[in-house]
Amino acid sequence: MAALGGEFVVADLETTGLSAASCEILEFAAVAVDIEGRITREYSQVVRISGSVPSFIARLTGISQQEVVQHGQPIEQAFGAFREFVGAAPVFFHNAAFDTRFLLATSRRCGLPFDNETYCTLMLARRAWPELPSHKLGILAEHLGASTPTHRALADVRTTVAVALAARARLAAGSSHVGP
């Protein structure tokens, strides 16, 4: 909760699969959030992966091979820009364990450190709304009246910001009401 009391970053990755050992980061996105909960800056970048975008990932994310070829940056460049964007700020992810596995694998591959404090909005949501049967981002978005996640990193980041801010308010108030 203390990390939500100041400026922080919310981030998301889209990947080519579930294994950080054999799959790649396909897209980075992050937003900087000020102490009042306003988004002050945004970063989004598709990565030029070494292989082709798997068809099921293209269907899930809407990221095509053509987009990767036309707009993708090499992983070293995209990861470096992501690191520069987040700076030393604490970083929140929904299901942080997944994203941090990919970031640490990429950090090793690129020889660039990623040592920001990371936090998980999934864990926060479980504390804030224990009555919900699921704490998937889509379920939380519906519960909070936030935008529906799309499996595009920047859109999902915006939804995650809504979850983080609503959880902060609910946990700070110690409230037992349902909703934001």
Short mmCIF file of N, CA and C in Angstrom, two decimals:
data_model
loop_
_atom_site.label_atom_id
_atom_site.label_comp_id
_atom_site.label_asym_id
_atom_site.label_seq_id
_atom_site.Cartn_x
_atom_site.Cartn_y
_atom_site.Cartn_z
N MET A 1 0.82 -1.20 0.00
CA MET A 1 0.00 0.00 0.00
C MET A 1 0.86 1.26 0.00
N ALA A 2 1.99 1.22 0.66
CA ALA A 2 2.83 2.42 0.74
C ALA A 2 3.28 2.85 -0.66
N ALA A 3 3.54 1.90 -1.54
CA ALA A 3 4.00 2.23 -2.89
C ALA A 3 2.92 2.96 -3.69
N LEU A 4 1.66 2.78 -3.31
CA LEU A 4 0.56 3.49 -3.99
C LEU A 4 0.36 4.89 -3.43
N GLY A 5 1.10 5.26 -2.40
CA GLY A 5 0.94 6.56 -1.76
C GLY A 5 1.69 7.68 -2.44
N GLY A 6 2.52 7.38 -3.39
CA GLY A 6 3.28 8.40 -4.10
C GLY A 6 3.15 8.18 -5.59
N GLU A 7 4.13 8.64 -6.34
CA GLU A 7 4.12 8.40 -7.77
C GLU A 7 4.53 6.95 -8.02
N PHE A 8 3.89 6.33 -9.01
CA PHE A 8 4.21 4.94 -9.35
C PHE A 8 3.95 4.71 -10.83
N VAL A 9 4.35 3.55 -11.30
CA VAL A 9 4.16 3.15 -12.69
C VAL A 9 3.32 1.88 -12.70
N VAL A 10 2.42 1.79 -13.67
CA VAL A 10 1.68 0.55 -13.93
C VAL A 10 2.11 0.09 -15.31
N ALA A 11 2.43 -1.20 -15.41
CA ALA A 11 2.96 -1.71 -16.67
C ALA A 11 2.31 -3.05 -17.03
N ASP A 12 2.46 -3.42 -18.29
CA ASP A 12 1.98 -4.71 -18.78
C ASP A 12 2.84 -5.12 -19.96
N LEU A 13 2.95 -6.41 -20.15
CA LEU A 13 3.65 -6.98 -21.29
C LEU A 13 2.71 -7.89 -22.04
N GLU A 14 2.85 -7.92 -23.33
CA GLU A 14 2.24 -8.99 -24.13
C GLU A 14 3.42 -9.85 -24.58
N THR A 15 3.22 -11.15 -24.61
CA THR A 15 4.31 -12.07 -24.91
C THR A 15 3.88 -13.06 -26.00
N THR A 16 4.84 -13.80 -26.51
CA THR A 16 4.54 -14.78 -27.56
C THR A 16 4.10 -16.12 -26.97
N GLY A 17 4.01 -16.22 -25.67
CA GLY A 17 3.59 -17.45 -25.00
C GLY A 17 3.77 -17.32 -23.51
N LEU A 18 3.69 -18.44 -22.80
CA LEU A 18 3.69 -18.41 -21.34
C LEU A 18 5.05 -18.64 -20.69
N SER A 19 6.01 -19.16 -21.42
CA SER A 19 7.30 -19.51 -20.84
C SER A 19 8.34 -18.41 -21.08
N ALA A 20 8.85 -17.85 -20.00
CA ALA A 20 9.88 -16.82 -20.13
C ALA A 20 11.19 -17.41 -20.66
N ALA A 21 11.36 -18.71 -20.56
CA ALA A 21 12.58 -19.35 -21.05
C ALA A 21 12.57 -19.51 -22.57
N SER A 22 11.38 -19.70 -23.16
CA SER A 22 11.34 -19.98 -24.59
C SER A 22 10.52 -18.99 -25.41
N CYS A 23 9.81 -18.07 -24.74
CA CYS A 23 8.98 -17.10 -25.45
C CYS A 23 9.57 -15.70 -25.28
N GLU A 24 9.04 -14.75 -26.05
CA GLU A 24 9.59 -13.40 -26.07
C GLU A 24 8.55 -12.36 -25.68
N ILE A 25 9.02 -11.21 -25.23
CA ILE A 25 8.15 -10.06 -25.02
C ILE A 25 7.80 -9.52 -26.40
N LEU A 26 6.52 -9.33 -26.63
CA LEU A 26 6.01 -8.84 -27.91
C LEU A 26 5.64 -7.36 -27.84
N GLU A 27 5.23 -6.91 -26.64
CA GLU A 27 4.83 -5.51 -26.48
C GLU A 27 5.05 -5.08 -25.04
N PHE A 28 5.57 -3.87 -24.88
CA PHE A 28 5.71 -3.20 -23.59
C PHE A 28 4.70 -2.07 -23.51
N ALA A 29 4.15 -1.83 -22.34
CA ALA A 29 3.37 -0.61 -22.11
C ALA A 29 3.50 -0.24 -20.63
N ALA A 30 3.47 1.05 -20.38
CA ALA A 30 3.53 1.55 -19.01
C ALA A 30 2.95 2.95 -18.97
N VAL A 31 2.40 3.28 -17.82
CA VAL A 31 1.95 4.65 -17.57
C VAL A 31 2.49 5.09 -16.22
N ALA A 32 2.82 6.37 -16.13
CA ALA A 32 3.23 6.96 -14.86
C ALA A 32 1.99 7.58 -14.23
N VAL A 33 1.83 7.35 -12.93
CA VAL A 33 0.66 7.83 -12.20
C VAL A 33 1.15 8.73 -11.07
N ASP A 34 0.55 9.93 -10.96
CA ASP A 34 0.97 10.85 -9.91
C ASP A 34 0.23 10.53 -8.60
N ILE A 35 0.55 11.26 -7.56
CA ILE A 35 0.01 10.99 -6.23
C ILE A 35 -1.53 11.13 -6.18
N GLU A 36 -2.08 11.95 -7.08
CA GLU A 36 -3.54 12.11 -7.13
C GLU A 36 -4.22 11.03 -7.98
N GLY A 37 -3.43 10.15 -8.59
CA GLY A 37 -3.99 9.08 -9.40
C GLY A 37 -4.18 9.44 -10.86
N ARG A 38 -3.57 10.52 -11.30
CA ARG A 38 -3.66 10.94 -12.71
C ARG A 38 -2.52 10.32 -13.51
N ILE A 39 -2.85 9.85 -14.71
CA ILE A 39 -1.82 9.36 -15.62
C ILE A 39 -1.11 10.58 -16.20
N THR A 40 0.22 10.61 -16.03
CA THR A 40 0.98 11.79 -16.48
C THR A 40 1.80 11.51 -17.73
N ARG A 41 2.16 10.25 -17.97
CA ARG A 41 2.95 9.89 -19.16
C ARG A 41 2.59 8.46 -19.55
N GLU A 42 2.81 8.14 -20.84
CA GLU A 42 2.54 6.79 -21.33
C GLU A 42 3.70 6.31 -22.20
N TYR A 43 3.92 5.01 -22.17
CA TYR A 43 4.91 4.38 -23.05
C TYR A 43 4.29 3.11 -23.61
N SER A 44 4.43 2.91 -24.90
CA SER A 44 3.96 1.69 -25.55
C SER A 44 4.87 1.40 -26.74
N GLN A 45 5.29 0.13 -26.85
CA GLN A 45 6.18 -0.24 -27.94
C GLN A 45 6.04 -1.72 -28.28
N VAL A 46 5.82 -1.99 -29.56
CA VAL A 46 5.85 -3.35 -30.07
C VAL A 46 7.31 -3.72 -30.29
N VAL A 47 7.62 -5.02 -30.08
CA VAL A 47 8.99 -5.51 -30.20
C VAL A 47 9.13 -6.32 -31.49
N ARG A 48 10.26 -6.13 -32.16
CA ARG A 48 10.58 -6.94 -33.33
C ARG A 48 11.17 -8.25 -32.81
N ILE A 49 10.30 -9.24 -32.66
CA ILE A 49 10.72 -10.53 -32.11
C ILE A 49 11.56 -11.30 -33.12
N SER A 50 12.25 -12.32 -32.64
CA SER A 50 13.16 -13.07 -33.52
C SER A 50 12.41 -14.00 -34.47
N GLY A 51 11.24 -14.47 -34.07
CA GLY A 51 10.46 -15.35 -34.93
C GLY A 51 9.20 -14.65 -35.41
N SER A 52 8.23 -15.46 -35.79
CA SER A 52 6.93 -14.93 -36.22
C SER A 52 5.97 -14.89 -35.05
N VAL A 53 5.00 -14.00 -35.13
CA VAL A 53 3.96 -13.93 -34.10
C VAL A 53 3.11 -15.19 -34.23
N PRO A 54 3.03 -16.00 -33.16
CA PRO A 54 2.19 -17.19 -33.23
C PRO A 54 0.74 -16.80 -33.54
N SER A 55 0.07 -17.61 -34.36
CA SER A 55 -1.28 -17.25 -34.81
C SER A 55 -2.25 -17.06 -33.64
N PHE A 56 -2.15 -17.89 -32.60
CA PHE A 56 -3.07 -17.73 -31.47
C PHE A 56 -2.79 -16.45 -30.69
N ILE A 57 -1.54 -16.00 -30.68
CA ILE A 57 -1.19 -14.73 -30.03
C ILE A 57 -1.69 -13.56 -30.88
N ALA A 58 -1.57 -13.67 -32.18
CA ALA A 58 -2.10 -12.62 -33.07
C ALA A 58 -3.61 -12.48 -32.89
N ARG A 59 -4.31 -13.61 -32.79
CA ARG A 59 -5.77 -13.56 -32.56
C ARG A 59 -6.09 -12.96 -31.19
N LEU A 60 -5.34 -13.35 -30.16
CA LEU A 60 -5.59 -12.87 -28.80
C LEU A 60 -5.31 -11.38 -28.65
N THR A 61 -4.17 -10.94 -29.17
CA THR A 61 -3.72 -9.56 -28.94
C THR A 61 -4.08 -8.59 -30.06
N GLY A 62 -4.26 -9.11 -31.25
CA GLY A 62 -4.44 -8.24 -32.42
C GLY A 62 -3.13 -7.72 -32.96
N ILE A 63 -2.00 -8.20 -32.41
CA ILE A 63 -0.69 -7.78 -32.90
C ILE A 63 -0.30 -8.69 -34.05
N SER A 64 -0.20 -8.12 -35.24
CA SER A 64 0.11 -8.90 -36.43
C SER A 64 1.61 -8.92 -36.71
N GLN A 65 2.01 -9.86 -37.51
CA GLN A 65 3.41 -9.91 -37.95
C GLN A 65 3.75 -8.63 -38.71
N GLN A 66 2.80 -8.13 -39.50
CA GLN A 66 3.03 -6.89 -40.24
C GLN A 66 3.30 -5.73 -39.29
N GLU A 67 2.55 -5.63 -38.20
CA GLU A 67 2.79 -4.56 -37.22
C GLU A 67 4.18 -4.69 -36.60
N VAL A 68 4.57 -5.93 -36.29
CA VAL A 68 5.90 -6.17 -35.70
C VAL A 68 6.99 -5.73 -36.67
N VAL A 69 6.84 -6.09 -37.94
CA VAL A 69 7.85 -5.73 -38.95
C VAL A 69 7.89 -4.22 -39.17
N GLN A 70 6.71 -3.59 -39.26
CA GLN A 70 6.66 -2.15 -39.57
C GLN A 70 7.00 -1.27 -38.38
N HIS A 71 6.56 -1.66 -37.17
CA HIS A 71 6.68 -0.75 -36.02
C HIS A 71 7.51 -1.29 -34.86
N GLY A 72 7.90 -2.56 -34.95
CA GLY A 72 8.64 -3.17 -33.86
C GLY A 72 10.06 -2.64 -33.74
N GLN A 73 10.52 -2.56 -32.51
CA GLN A 73 11.91 -2.19 -32.24
C GLN A 73 12.65 -3.43 -31.74
N PRO A 74 13.93 -3.51 -31.95
CA PRO A 74 14.71 -4.61 -31.37
C PRO A 74 14.51 -4.63 -29.85
N ILE A 75 14.56 -5.82 -29.25
CA ILE A 75 14.28 -5.96 -27.82
C ILE A 75 15.20 -5.09 -26.97
N GLU A 76 16.47 -4.98 -27.34
CA GLU A 76 17.40 -4.16 -26.55
C GLU A 76 16.94 -2.71 -26.51
N GLN A 77 16.50 -2.21 -27.64
CA GLN A 77 16.04 -0.82 -27.72
C GLN A 77 14.72 -0.63 -26.96
N ALA A 78 13.77 -1.53 -27.15
CA ALA A 78 12.46 -1.41 -26.49
C ALA A 78 12.60 -1.58 -24.98
N PHE A 79 13.42 -2.55 -24.55
CA PHE A 79 13.62 -2.78 -23.12
C PHE A 79 14.35 -1.60 -22.50
N GLY A 80 15.35 -1.06 -23.20
CA GLY A 80 16.06 0.12 -22.70
C GLY A 80 15.13 1.31 -22.54
N ALA A 81 14.24 1.53 -23.51
CA ALA A 81 13.29 2.64 -23.43
C ALA A 81 12.28 2.40 -22.30
N PHE A 82 11.85 1.16 -22.11
CA PHE A 82 10.95 0.82 -21.00
C PHE A 82 11.64 1.12 -19.67
N ARG A 83 12.88 0.70 -19.51
CA ARG A 83 13.63 0.95 -18.28
C ARG A 83 13.78 2.45 -18.04
N GLU A 84 14.06 3.20 -19.11
CA GLU A 84 14.20 4.65 -18.98
C GLU A 84 12.87 5.27 -18.55
N PHE A 85 11.77 4.79 -19.13
CA PHE A 85 10.45 5.32 -18.79
C PHE A 85 10.13 5.08 -17.32
N VAL A 86 10.34 3.87 -16.81
CA VAL A 86 9.95 3.59 -15.42
C VAL A 86 10.91 4.21 -14.42
N GLY A 87 12.16 4.45 -14.83
CA GLY A 87 13.12 5.05 -13.91
C GLY A 87 13.26 4.21 -12.65
N ALA A 88 13.22 4.87 -11.50
CA ALA A 88 13.36 4.18 -10.22
C ALA A 88 12.01 3.94 -9.54
N ALA A 89 10.93 4.25 -10.23
CA ALA A 89 9.59 4.17 -9.62
C ALA A 89 9.20 2.73 -9.30
N PRO A 90 8.36 2.56 -8.28
CA PRO A 90 7.78 1.23 -8.07
C PRO A 90 6.86 0.91 -9.25
N VAL A 91 6.82 -0.36 -9.65
CA VAL A 91 6.05 -0.78 -10.82
C VAL A 91 5.01 -1.81 -10.41
N PHE A 92 3.77 -1.56 -10.82
CA PHE A 92 2.65 -2.47 -10.56
C PHE A 92 2.28 -3.20 -11.83
N PHE A 93 2.04 -4.50 -11.69
CA PHE A 93 1.55 -5.35 -12.77
C PHE A 93 0.35 -6.12 -12.23
N HIS A 94 -0.56 -6.50 -13.10
CA HIS A 94 -1.61 -7.43 -12.69
C HIS A 94 -1.05 -8.83 -12.97
N ASN A 95 -0.88 -9.61 -11.92
CA ASN A 95 -0.19 -10.90 -11.96
C ASN A 95 1.30 -10.65 -12.21
N ALA A 96 1.91 -9.94 -11.28
CA ALA A 96 3.29 -9.49 -11.41
C ALA A 96 4.29 -10.63 -11.61
N ALA A 97 4.03 -11.79 -11.05
CA ALA A 97 4.98 -12.90 -11.18
C ALA A 97 5.22 -13.24 -12.66
N PHE A 98 4.16 -13.20 -13.46
CA PHE A 98 4.29 -13.51 -14.89
C PHE A 98 5.18 -12.47 -15.57
N ASP A 99 4.84 -11.20 -15.43
CA ASP A 99 5.58 -10.13 -16.11
C ASP A 99 7.02 -10.05 -15.64
N THR A 100 7.25 -10.20 -14.34
CA THR A 100 8.62 -10.06 -13.84
C THR A 100 9.50 -11.22 -14.31
N ARG A 101 8.93 -12.42 -14.50
CA ARG A 101 9.73 -13.52 -15.07
C ARG A 101 10.25 -13.13 -16.45
N PHE A 102 9.39 -12.53 -17.28
CA PHE A 102 9.81 -12.12 -18.62
C PHE A 102 10.80 -10.97 -18.55
N LEU A 103 10.58 -10.02 -17.66
CA LEU A 103 11.51 -8.89 -17.55
C LEU A 103 12.89 -9.36 -17.08
N LEU A 104 12.93 -10.27 -16.13
CA LEU A 104 14.23 -10.75 -15.65
C LEU A 104 14.95 -11.57 -16.70
N ALA A 105 14.22 -12.39 -17.46
CA ALA A 105 14.83 -13.14 -18.55
C ALA A 105 15.37 -12.19 -19.62
N THR A 106 14.61 -11.16 -19.93
CA THR A 106 15.04 -10.16 -20.92
C THR A 106 16.23 -9.37 -20.39
N SER A 107 16.21 -9.06 -19.11
CA SER A 107 17.32 -8.36 -18.48
C SER A 107 18.62 -9.14 -18.65
N ARG A 108 18.54 -10.45 -18.41
CA ARG A 108 19.74 -11.30 -18.57
C ARG A 108 20.18 -11.34 -20.04
N ARG A 109 19.22 -11.49 -20.96
CA ARG A 109 19.56 -11.57 -22.39
C ARG A 109 20.19 -10.28 -22.90
N CYS A 110 19.68 -9.16 -22.42
CA CYS A 110 20.15 -7.85 -22.92
C CYS A 110 21.33 -7.31 -22.12
N GLY A 111 21.59 -7.88 -20.97
CA GLY A 111 22.65 -7.36 -20.12
C GLY A 111 22.31 -6.01 -19.50
N LEU A 112 21.01 -5.75 -19.34
CA LEU A 112 20.54 -4.50 -18.73
C LEU A 112 19.76 -4.84 -17.47
N PRO A 113 20.07 -4.20 -16.34
CA PRO A 113 19.37 -4.56 -15.11
C PRO A 113 17.91 -4.10 -15.10
N PHE A 114 17.10 -4.86 -14.40
CA PHE A 114 15.75 -4.41 -14.04
C PHE A 114 15.59 -4.76 -12.58
N ASP A 115 15.70 -3.74 -11.72
CA ASP A 115 15.68 -4.01 -10.29
C ASP A 115 14.67 -3.12 -9.54
N ASN A 116 13.68 -2.62 -10.27
CA ASN A 116 12.63 -1.84 -9.62
C ASN A 116 11.85 -2.71 -8.64
N GLU A 117 11.33 -2.07 -7.61
CA GLU A 117 10.39 -2.75 -6.72
C GLU A 117 9.14 -3.02 -7.55
N THR A 118 8.65 -4.25 -7.52
CA THR A 118 7.45 -4.59 -8.27
C THR A 118 6.35 -5.04 -7.31
N TYR A 119 5.12 -4.73 -7.69
CA TYR A 119 3.95 -5.04 -6.88
C TYR A 119 2.86 -5.62 -7.76
N CYS A 120 1.95 -6.33 -7.13
CA CYS A 120 0.95 -7.07 -7.87
C CYS A 120 -0.46 -6.58 -7.54
N THR A 121 -1.15 -6.05 -8.55
CA THR A 121 -2.53 -5.61 -8.33
C THR A 121 -3.48 -6.79 -8.17
N LEU A 122 -3.11 -7.96 -8.66
CA LEU A 122 -3.91 -9.15 -8.42
C LEU A 122 -3.98 -9.43 -6.92
N MET A 123 -2.86 -9.37 -6.24
CA MET A 123 -2.83 -9.58 -4.78
C MET A 123 -3.61 -8.48 -4.05
N LEU A 124 -3.44 -7.24 -4.51
CA LEU A 124 -4.20 -6.12 -3.91
C LEU A 124 -5.70 -6.35 -4.08
N ALA A 125 -6.11 -6.77 -5.27
CA ALA A 125 -7.53 -6.99 -5.54
C ALA A 125 -8.09 -8.11 -4.67
N ARG A 126 -7.31 -9.14 -4.46
CA ARG A 126 -7.77 -10.23 -3.58
C ARG A 126 -8.01 -9.73 -2.16
N ARG A 127 -7.19 -8.81 -1.70
CA ARG A 127 -7.38 -8.22 -0.36
C ARG A 127 -8.56 -7.26 -0.35
N ALA A 128 -8.70 -6.48 -1.42
CA ALA A 128 -9.74 -5.45 -1.45
C ALA A 128 -11.13 -6.03 -1.68
N TRP A 129 -11.23 -7.07 -2.50
CA TRP A 129 -12.54 -7.65 -2.83
C TRP A 129 -12.52 -9.16 -2.65
N PRO A 130 -12.38 -9.61 -1.41
CA PRO A 130 -12.32 -11.06 -1.17
C PRO A 130 -13.61 -11.78 -1.56
N GLU A 131 -14.70 -11.04 -1.67
CA GLU A 131 -15.99 -11.64 -2.00
C GLU A 131 -16.13 -12.02 -3.47
N LEU A 132 -15.25 -11.50 -4.32
CA LEU A 132 -15.35 -11.82 -5.75
C LEU A 132 -14.87 -13.26 -6.01
N PRO A 133 -15.53 -13.97 -6.91
CA PRO A 133 -15.13 -15.35 -7.20
C PRO A 133 -13.83 -15.44 -8.01
N SER A 134 -13.47 -14.38 -8.69
CA SER A 134 -12.26 -14.34 -9.50
C SER A 134 -11.70 -12.92 -9.46
N HIS A 135 -10.40 -12.82 -9.62
CA HIS A 135 -9.75 -11.51 -9.62
C HIS A 135 -9.00 -11.28 -10.93
N LYS A 136 -9.47 -11.95 -11.98
CA LYS A 136 -8.93 -11.69 -13.32
C LYS A 136 -9.24 -10.25 -13.69
N LEU A 137 -8.41 -9.68 -14.51
CA LEU A 137 -8.53 -8.27 -14.86
C LEU A 137 -9.90 -7.95 -15.46
N GLY A 138 -10.42 -8.81 -16.32
CA GLY A 138 -11.73 -8.58 -16.93
C GLY A 138 -12.86 -8.56 -15.91
N ILE A 139 -12.81 -9.46 -14.94
CA ILE A 139 -13.82 -9.52 -13.87
C ILE A 139 -13.75 -8.25 -13.03
N LEU A 140 -12.54 -7.84 -12.69
CA LEU A 140 -12.37 -6.62 -11.89
C LEU A 140 -12.85 -5.40 -12.66
N ALA A 141 -12.55 -5.34 -13.95
CA ALA A 141 -12.99 -4.21 -14.77
C ALA A 141 -14.51 -4.11 -14.75
N GLU A 142 -15.17 -5.23 -14.92
CA GLU A 142 -16.63 -5.24 -14.90
C GLU A 142 -17.15 -4.81 -13.53
N HIS A 143 -16.55 -5.33 -12.48
CA HIS A 143 -16.96 -4.99 -11.11
C HIS A 143 -16.81 -3.49 -10.82
N LEU A 144 -15.76 -2.91 -11.35
CA LEU A 144 -15.45 -1.50 -11.08
C LEU A 144 -16.04 -0.54 -12.11
N GLY A 145 -16.58 -1.08 -13.20
CA GLY A 145 -17.06 -0.21 -14.27
C GLY A 145 -15.91 0.41 -15.05
N ALA A 146 -14.76 -0.27 -15.06
CA ALA A 146 -13.58 0.22 -15.79
C ALA A 146 -13.59 -0.33 -17.21
N SER A 147 -12.69 0.18 -18.03
CA SER A 147 -12.61 -0.30 -19.41
C SER A 147 -12.21 -1.77 -19.44
N THR A 148 -12.78 -2.50 -20.38
CA THR A 148 -12.53 -3.92 -20.51
C THR A 148 -11.13 -4.15 -21.07
N PRO A 149 -10.35 -5.05 -20.46
CA PRO A 149 -9.02 -5.32 -20.99
C PRO A 149 -9.12 -6.00 -22.36
N THR A 150 -8.12 -5.73 -23.21
CA THR A 150 -8.17 -6.19 -24.60
C THR A 150 -7.01 -7.09 -25.00
N HIS A 151 -6.08 -7.33 -24.09
CA HIS A 151 -4.83 -8.03 -24.40
C HIS A 151 -3.93 -7.20 -25.31
N ARG A 152 -4.14 -5.90 -25.34
CA ARG A 152 -3.14 -4.96 -25.84
C ARG A 152 -2.59 -4.30 -24.60
N ALA A 153 -1.29 -4.20 -24.51
CA ALA A 153 -0.65 -3.82 -23.27
C ALA A 153 -1.12 -2.46 -22.73
N LEU A 154 -1.21 -1.43 -23.56
CA LEU A 154 -1.58 -0.11 -23.05
C LEU A 154 -3.02 -0.07 -22.55
N ALA A 155 -3.93 -0.71 -23.26
CA ALA A 155 -5.32 -0.76 -22.80
C ALA A 155 -5.41 -1.51 -21.48
N ASP A 156 -4.68 -2.60 -21.35
CA ASP A 156 -4.71 -3.37 -20.11
C ASP A 156 -4.07 -2.60 -18.96
N VAL A 157 -3.05 -1.80 -19.27
CA VAL A 157 -2.44 -0.95 -18.24
C VAL A 157 -3.47 0.04 -17.69
N ARG A 158 -4.23 0.65 -18.57
CA ARG A 158 -5.23 1.62 -18.11
C ARG A 158 -6.26 0.95 -17.20
N THR A 159 -6.66 -0.27 -17.52
CA THR A 159 -7.58 -1.01 -16.65
C THR A 159 -6.91 -1.31 -15.32
N THR A 160 -5.65 -1.69 -15.36
CA THR A 160 -4.92 -2.01 -14.14
C THR A 160 -4.77 -0.78 -13.25
N VAL A 161 -4.60 0.40 -13.83
CA VAL A 161 -4.56 1.64 -13.05
C VAL A 161 -5.88 1.80 -12.28
N ALA A 162 -7.00 1.57 -12.95
CA ALA A 162 -8.31 1.69 -12.29
C ALA A 162 -8.41 0.71 -11.12
N VAL A 163 -7.93 -0.51 -11.32
CA VAL A 163 -7.95 -1.51 -10.25
C VAL A 163 -7.05 -1.06 -9.09
N ALA A 164 -5.84 -0.60 -9.39
CA ALA A 164 -4.91 -0.18 -8.33
C ALA A 164 -5.49 0.97 -7.51
N LEU A 165 -6.05 1.97 -8.20
CA LEU A 165 -6.59 3.13 -7.49
C LEU A 165 -7.83 2.76 -6.67
N ALA A 166 -8.70 1.91 -7.21
CA ALA A 166 -9.89 1.49 -6.47
C ALA A 166 -9.50 0.63 -5.27
N ALA A 167 -8.51 -0.24 -5.43
CA ALA A 167 -8.04 -1.06 -4.31
C ALA A 167 -7.41 -0.18 -3.25
N ARG A 168 -6.63 0.82 -3.68
CA ARG A 168 -6.02 1.74 -2.72
C ARG A 168 -7.09 2.44 -1.90
N ALA A 169 -8.11 2.95 -2.57
CA ALA A 169 -9.19 3.65 -1.86
C ALA A 169 -9.94 2.72 -0.91
N ARG A 170 -10.25 1.53 -1.38
CA ARG A 170 -11.02 0.60 -0.56
C ARG A 170 -10.22 0.12 0.64
N LEU A 171 -8.95 -0.23 0.44
CA LEU A 171 -8.13 -0.73 1.54
C LEU A 171 -7.79 0.39 2.52
N ALA A 172 -7.59 1.60 2.02
CA ALA A 172 -7.30 2.74 2.90
C ALA A 172 -8.49 3.08 3.78
N ALA A 173 -9.68 2.95 3.22
CA ALA A 173 -10.90 3.26 3.97
C ALA A 173 -11.29 2.13 4.92
N GLY A 174 -10.73 0.94 4.67
CA GLY A 174 -11.12 -0.20 5.48
C GLY A 174 -12.59 -0.54 5.31
N SER A 175 -13.11 -0.16 4.16
CA SER A 175 -14.54 -0.29 3.89
C SER A 175 -14.92 -1.73 3.57
N SER A 176 -16.18 -2.05 3.82
CA SER A 176 -16.69 -3.37 3.48
C SER A 176 -17.77 -3.28 2.41
N HIS A 177 -17.92 -2.08 1.80
CA HIS A 177 -18.95 -1.94 0.77
C HIS A 177 -18.49 -2.62 -0.52
N VAL A 178 -19.44 -2.95 -1.37
CA VAL A 178 -19.14 -3.58 -2.65
C VAL A 178 -19.01 -2.48 -3.70
N GLY A 179 -18.04 -2.63 -4.58
CA GLY A 179 -17.86 -1.64 -5.65
C GLY A 179 -16.65 -0.80 -5.40
N PRO A 180 -16.43 0.18 -6.24
CA PRO A 180 -15.22 1.03 -6.14
C PRO A 180 -15.24 1.92 -4.94
#
